[in-house]
Structures are given as structure tokens and as C-alpha cells.
Tab-separated table of C-alpha atoms in Angstrom:
chain	number	residue	atom	x	y	z
A	1	MET	CA	79.040	159.006	14.157
A	2	ARG	CA	75.779	157.339	13.205
A	3	VAL	CA	76.200	153.810	11.852
A	4	PRO	CA	75.074	153.776	8.207
A	5	VAL	CA	72.263	151.442	7.137
A	6	ILE	CA	71.589	149.778	3.804
A	7	ALA	CA	68.224	148.005	3.859
A	8	GLY	CA	67.077	145.942	0.892
A	9	ASN	CA	63.318	145.682	0.460
A	10	TRP	CA	62.705	142.688	-1.813
A	11	LYS	CA	58.985	143.473	-2.052
A	12	MET	CA	57.000	140.700	-3.803
A	13	HIS	CA	59.986	139.022	-5.419
A	14	LYS	CA	61.663	135.608	-5.054
A	15	SER	CA	60.162	132.322	-3.915
A	16	VAL	CA	61.235	130.791	-0.608
A	17	ALA	CA	63.882	128.671	-2.339
A	18	GLU	CA	65.075	131.609	-4.455
A	19	SER	CA	65.256	133.839	-1.392
A	20	ALA	CA	67.355	131.362	0.576
A	21	THR	CA	69.689	130.795	-2.384
A	22	PHE	CA	70.033	134.541	-2.942
A	23	ALA	CA	70.786	135.129	0.750
A	24	ARG	CA	73.557	132.527	0.662
A	25	GLU	CA	75.014	134.112	-2.485
A	26	LEU	CA	74.787	137.631	-1.068
A	27	LEU	CA	76.304	136.944	2.317
A	28	PRO	CA	79.954	136.413	1.268
A	29	SER	CA	79.858	139.601	-0.799
A	30	ILE	CA	78.720	141.876	2.022
A	31	ALA	CA	80.130	140.047	5.044
A	32	ALA	CA	83.252	142.200	5.317
A	33	TYR	CA	81.400	145.526	5.524
A	34	GLU	CA	80.821	145.470	9.253
A	35	SER	CA	80.859	149.262	9.496
A	36	VAL	CA	77.473	149.250	7.745
A	37	GLU	CA	74.283	147.809	9.201
A	38	ARG	CA	73.060	145.499	6.435
A	39	ILE	CA	69.404	144.511	6.332
A	40	VAL	CA	67.373	142.403	3.919
A	41	ALA	CA	63.583	142.279	3.853
A	42	PRO	CA	62.177	139.209	2.069
A	43	THR	CA	58.516	138.263	1.853
A	44	PHE	CA	56.829	136.857	4.947
A	45	LEU	CA	56.990	133.346	3.440
A	46	ALA	CA	60.773	133.526	3.135
A	47	LEU	CA	61.587	135.229	6.434
A	48	THR	CA	62.487	132.056	8.314
A	49	ALA	CA	64.583	130.629	5.487
A	50	VAL	CA	66.510	133.878	5.007
A	51	ALA	CA	66.964	134.350	8.745
A	52	GLU	CA	68.467	130.866	8.944
A	53	ALA	CA	70.783	131.607	6.013
A	54	MET	CA	71.956	134.828	7.694
A	55	ARG	CA	72.245	133.398	11.194
A	56	GLY	CA	75.420	134.499	12.963
A	57	SER	CA	76.539	136.696	10.065
A	58	GLY	CA	75.664	140.129	11.387
A	59	VAL	CA	73.284	140.721	8.461
A	60	ARG	CA	69.847	141.584	9.817
A	61	VAL	CA	66.496	140.389	8.507
A	62	SER	CA	63.447	142.635	8.369
A	63	ALA	CA	59.774	142.007	7.781
A	64	GLN	CA	58.119	144.168	5.139
A	65	ASP	CA	55.242	145.063	7.459
A	66	ALA	CA	53.819	144.180	10.883
A	67	HIS	CA	50.269	144.344	12.183
A	68	PHE	CA	49.723	146.252	15.406
A	69	GLU	CA	47.494	143.696	17.160
A	70	PRO	CA	49.298	140.680	18.639
A	71	GLN	CA	46.617	138.335	17.273
A	72	GLY	CA	42.994	138.338	16.183
A	73	ALA	CA	40.611	138.144	13.264
A	74	TYR	CA	42.867	139.940	10.769
A	75	THR	CA	42.969	137.639	7.764
A	76	SER	CA	46.228	137.785	5.766
A	77	GLN	CA	48.059	139.805	8.427
A	78	VAL	CA	51.188	138.991	10.464
A	79	SER	CA	51.683	140.671	13.816
A	80	ALA	CA	54.815	142.213	15.255
A	81	ALA	CA	54.511	139.773	18.153
A	82	MET	CA	54.669	136.830	15.729
A	83	LEU	CA	57.827	138.185	14.137
A	84	LYS	CA	59.755	138.353	17.390
A	85	GLY	CA	62.674	135.948	17.274
A	86	ILE	CA	62.575	135.693	13.467
A	87	ALA	CA	63.075	139.248	12.252
A	88	SER	CA	64.959	142.066	13.932
A	89	HIS	CA	63.307	144.904	11.994
A	90	ALA	CA	59.966	145.735	10.389
A	91	ILE	CA	59.246	148.254	7.642
A	92	VAL	CA	56.121	150.265	8.441
A	93	GLY	CA	54.378	153.001	6.499
A	94	HIS	CA	55.896	152.150	3.127
A	95	SER	CA	54.275	154.214	0.382
A	96	GLU	CA	53.042	151.092	-1.381
A	97	CYS	CA	51.239	149.989	1.777
A	98	ARG	CA	49.797	153.458	2.163
A	99	ALA	CA	48.613	153.435	-1.470
A	100	TRP	CA	47.490	149.831	-1.960
A	101	LEU	CA	46.469	148.789	1.556
A	102	GLY	CA	45.012	152.058	2.811
A	103	GLU	CA	47.665	152.503	5.466
A	104	THR	CA	46.886	155.592	7.540
A	105	ASP	CA	49.154	157.702	9.729
A	106	GLU	CA	47.255	156.404	12.768
A	107	ARG	CA	47.923	152.780	11.840
A	108	VAL	CA	51.574	153.524	11.154
A	109	ASN	CA	51.834	154.879	14.678
A	110	LEU	CA	50.212	151.763	16.132
A	111	LYS	CA	52.626	149.592	14.160
A	112	VAL	CA	55.648	151.580	15.341
A	113	LYS	CA	54.632	151.059	18.951
A	114	ALA	CA	53.802	147.385	18.396
A	115	ALA	CA	57.198	146.793	16.775
A	116	LEU	CA	59.004	148.442	19.667
A	117	SER	CA	56.985	146.398	22.160
A	118	SER	CA	58.048	143.219	20.338
A	119	ASP	CA	61.753	144.158	20.329
A	120	LEU	CA	61.701	144.946	16.615
A	121	THR	CA	63.352	148.018	15.125
A	122	PRO	CA	60.765	149.873	13.047
A	123	ILE	CA	61.961	151.334	9.748
A	124	VAL	CA	59.391	154.090	9.364
A	125	ALA	CA	58.846	155.311	5.802
A	126	VAL	CA	57.580	158.805	5.090
A	127	GLY	CA	57.249	160.718	1.840
A	128	GLU	CA	55.132	162.913	-0.400
A	129	ASN	CA	53.475	162.103	-3.707
A	130	LEU	CA	54.055	163.953	-6.978
A	131	GLN	CA	51.082	166.273	-6.593
A	132	GLN	CA	52.230	167.281	-3.107
A	133	TYR	CA	55.804	167.725	-4.283
A	134	GLU	CA	54.810	169.953	-7.179
A	135	ALA	CA	52.585	172.001	-4.844
A	136	SER	CA	55.583	172.623	-2.535
A	137	GLU	CA	53.850	170.725	0.282
A	138	THR	CA	56.757	168.359	0.989
A	139	PHE	CA	57.698	169.734	4.398
A	140	ASP	CA	54.091	169.885	5.602
A	141	VAL	CA	53.348	166.341	4.440
A	142	VAL	CA	56.573	164.703	5.564
A	143	GLY	CA	56.765	166.579	8.855
A	144	GLY	CA	53.162	165.631	9.569
A	145	GLN	CA	53.855	161.969	8.838
A	146	VAL	CA	56.842	161.988	11.191
A	147	ARG	CA	54.826	163.558	13.987
A	148	ALA	CA	51.946	161.139	13.511
A	149	ALA	CA	54.159	158.051	13.318
A	150	LEU	CA	55.974	158.936	16.532
A	151	GLN	CA	53.005	160.032	18.616
A	152	ASP	CA	53.404	158.719	22.182
A	153	VAL	CA	56.761	157.097	21.349
A	154	GLU	CA	59.055	157.727	24.305
A	155	ALA	CA	62.366	159.502	23.851
A	156	ALA	CA	64.156	156.483	25.307
A	157	ASP	CA	62.860	154.341	22.434
A	158	MET	CA	64.019	156.638	19.653
A	159	CYS	CA	67.467	155.036	19.578
A	160	ARG	CA	65.653	151.955	18.225
A	161	VAL	CA	63.801	153.766	15.430
A	162	ILE	CA	65.032	154.240	11.864
A	163	LEU	CA	63.309	156.704	9.554
A	164	ALA	CA	63.332	156.557	5.764
A	165	TYR	CA	62.430	159.450	3.483
A	166	GLU	CA	61.060	157.965	0.278
A	167	PRO	CA	59.473	160.470	-2.088
A	168	VAL	CA	56.614	158.542	-3.674
A	169	TRP	CA	57.279	160.160	-7.038
A	170	ALA	CA	60.749	158.570	-7.082
A	171	ILE	CA	59.844	154.965	-6.226
A	172	GLY	CA	59.959	152.537	-9.109
A	173	THR	CA	59.695	155.415	-11.592
A	174	GLY	CA	63.321	155.743	-12.570
A	175	ARG	CA	63.213	159.290	-11.209
A	176	ASN	CA	65.116	160.135	-8.074
A	177	ALA	CA	65.273	163.140	-5.821
A	178	SER	CA	68.637	164.820	-6.163
A	179	ALA	CA	71.064	164.520	-3.291
A	180	GLU	CA	70.375	168.173	-2.529
A	181	ILE	CA	66.619	167.621	-2.344
A	182	ALA	CA	67.058	164.535	-0.165
A	183	ARG	CA	69.486	166.346	2.123
A	184	ASN	CA	67.157	169.302	2.552
A	185	VAL	CA	64.118	167.181	3.360
A	186	ILE	CA	66.019	164.865	5.674
A	187	GLY	CA	67.928	167.611	7.449
A	188	ASP	CA	65.583	170.586	7.436
A	189	CYS	CA	62.322	168.668	7.782
A	190	VAL	CA	62.707	165.153	9.200
A	191	ARG	CA	65.616	165.806	11.553
A	192	ALA	CA	64.289	169.250	12.437
A	193	THR	CA	60.941	167.691	13.363
A	194	LEU	CA	62.732	165.167	15.554
A	195	ALA	CA	64.537	168.035	17.280
A	196	GLU	CA	61.202	169.710	18.014
A	197	LEU	CA	59.765	166.480	19.399
A	198	TYR	CA	62.739	165.105	21.314
A	199	GLY	CA	65.507	167.701	21.376
A	200	ALA	CA	68.639	168.234	19.325
A	201	GLY	CA	70.602	165.454	21.001
A	202	ILE	CA	68.180	162.690	20.098
A	203	SER	CA	67.551	164.110	16.631
A	204	GLN	CA	71.262	163.768	15.891
A	205	GLN	CA	71.256	160.124	17.019
A	206	VAL	CA	68.358	158.881	14.885
A	207	ARG	CA	69.356	157.394	11.545
A	208	ILE	CA	67.466	158.652	8.515
A	209	LEU	CA	67.683	156.869	5.177
A	210	TYR	CA	66.832	157.889	1.641
A	211	GLY	CA	64.760	155.639	-0.593
A	212	GLY	CA	63.742	156.192	-4.183
A	213	SER	CA	65.420	154.660	-7.246
A	214	VAL	CA	68.744	154.256	-5.446
A	215	LYS	CA	71.361	152.601	-7.669
A	216	PRO	CA	75.128	152.108	-7.633
A	217	ASP	CA	75.591	154.947	-10.117
A	218	ASN	CA	73.889	157.558	-7.910
A	219	MET	CA	74.611	156.156	-4.445
A	220	SER	CA	77.817	158.136	-3.841
A	221	GLN	CA	75.929	161.411	-4.195
A	222	TYR	CA	73.566	160.492	-1.363
A	223	MET	CA	76.170	158.963	0.916
A	224	ALA	CA	78.377	162.048	0.619
A	225	GLU	CA	75.639	163.984	2.420
A	226	GLN	CA	76.181	164.020	6.168
A	227	GLU	CA	72.460	164.131	6.909
A	228	ILE	CA	71.733	160.924	4.948
A	229	ASP	CA	72.608	157.794	6.915
A	230	GLY	CA	71.972	155.154	4.281
A	231	ALA	CA	69.319	153.886	1.935
A	232	LEU	CA	66.105	151.887	1.800
A	233	VAL	CA	66.611	150.099	-1.509
A	234	GLY	CA	64.114	148.398	-3.795
A	235	GLY	CA	65.103	147.004	-7.183
A	236	ALA	CA	68.850	147.255	-6.672
A	237	SER	CA	68.590	144.983	-3.628
A	238	LEU	CA	67.530	142.062	-5.844
A	239	ASP	CA	70.939	141.755	-7.475
A	240	VAL	CA	74.003	140.574	-5.552
A	241	GLU	CA	76.424	142.815	-7.423
A	242	ASP	CA	74.256	145.926	-7.168
A	243	PHE	CA	73.418	145.502	-3.487
A	244	THR	CA	77.032	144.789	-2.627
A	245	ALA	CA	78.067	147.935	-4.488
A	246	LEU	CA	75.607	150.003	-2.455
A	247	VAL	CA	76.960	148.619	0.817
A	248	ALA	CA	80.546	149.212	-0.303
A	249	ILE	CA	79.810	152.790	-1.323
A	250	ALA	CA	78.128	153.510	2.003
A	251	ALA	CA	81.105	152.090	3.876
A	252	ARG	CA	83.566	154.125	1.826
A	253	GLU	CA	81.741	157.444	1.810
A	254	LYS	CA	80.811	157.399	5.484
A	255	ALA	CA	84.373	156.440	6.464
A	256	ALA	CA	85.655	159.330	4.371
A	257	GLY	CA	83.139	161.673	5.963
A	258	SER	CA	84.172	160.711	9.475
A	259	ASN	CA	87.818	161.428	8.649
A	260	SER	CA	87.229	164.802	7.019
């Protein structure tokens, strides 16, 4: 059974002090759910403070991005090499980075490889926009993003990669892909692409998350799907009660699935 993952992307929210306080408030609420890999992704400024607050707890801390060069004249950027020892994960290819920062498939691939080289687990986001979705191009777009992101990534490293399907049209819009849509894309496109690239065995080991307006009131629907291994969460990760509910639902539904 694949270990479920609930990753909270705080985006550009919370000061350093607020992040540390929130981490200390969150930890007791989610500490008992050891069957779920719990990850929080604060801003770069707050990474060290949150990592210290979570130290020894089993809750992992992720960066929201990571540059592919170890150092250099890249103003405003933070490299994967610099994150080593602070964060355990790095989100790469998030739709907002693709849209606002001009992130290309080629750069996502470089970041995946840089993260792996720096002992970080890349959480690789893929997803189609509304125009592509309405044109029935989802499988072509998402499958192409998966292939591009994993170019030259060795099969032996795939156990350290997490993928996240986040339909752009469902992020921060209040809309969400149904559990059926998410299951079909994750199973018949993302996991099928992994099988083509690395074989069925590895494709069944890689954890694939859903992201897109995930909330406590729709979480059970996603977690009941065997193909969906967890969630990359935005707004709901900023509230202790909501995030705890998501972790609890993942623990419950995946335990039930393993016993059925």
C-alpha cells in the first residue's frame, strides 16, 4: 500500500512569526496520524522557523520551489542545494509558477533533477488549463508534462518522486474536478504514462496526489479512490481545523481501503 500524503502549500501567506506559531498550533492536532505523510510548505522566509517547530515530529517541511543551479547570478532565487538540511521536499512546476514566473517544462525537469541531487523529494505538479480541458486535451497536456518533467530521471530515483495532478481551472476558483475526473486523469493518464516510462511495477509505487480546491467537505470523495494517494492543498492548509480534518480523512479512508 502506498503511504498517503497530505501536503499543505501555504503560498504567500503568514509572516515568519505567524508561520512558527501556526506550526506549533498545528502539530498537536496532526501528530497522531502517523499513517499519513504530513507536509507543510511555508514561504522561504519561514522555512527555518517552521522546520525548527516541526523538528522530531515526523511532519515534513517543503519549499515552495527550488532553482536548478546550485548558485549563481539568479536574483531572488533559492537553489535546491541551499535547501538541503532545512527542507525535505520541494514543490516544482506549480501552475502558479508556470503562469506567473514563466516556468517551462524544461525548467521543471532541471528542478526535479536538482532536487533529487540535493536529497530533496520533488513534488511535481502537472495540470491543464480551462481552455485545454474544454478542448479535451487533458491527457495530451498532462501526459506531456509528466514525460518532460521526468526526462533523464532514473528509475531508481522514482521512489523519491511525488506527482500532483492539479487542474489549473480548479485552483483557487472554488471549482473542483470531480473524484471521477481526478481518478481518470491520475490513473489512465499520469500512472499510465509512468508505466510506459518505467514499467508497471514502478508506476504502482509512485504516489500521485490531487490538488484543486480540496476541502474537508469533498476530501472523502477523493480519498475513496484507490488511484489518488493524497492531496496538495492550498487554502484549506491555512487553518488548523481544516488541515487536520484533511489528514484525518486521508488516514481513515486509506485504512478502510486497505482492509476492503
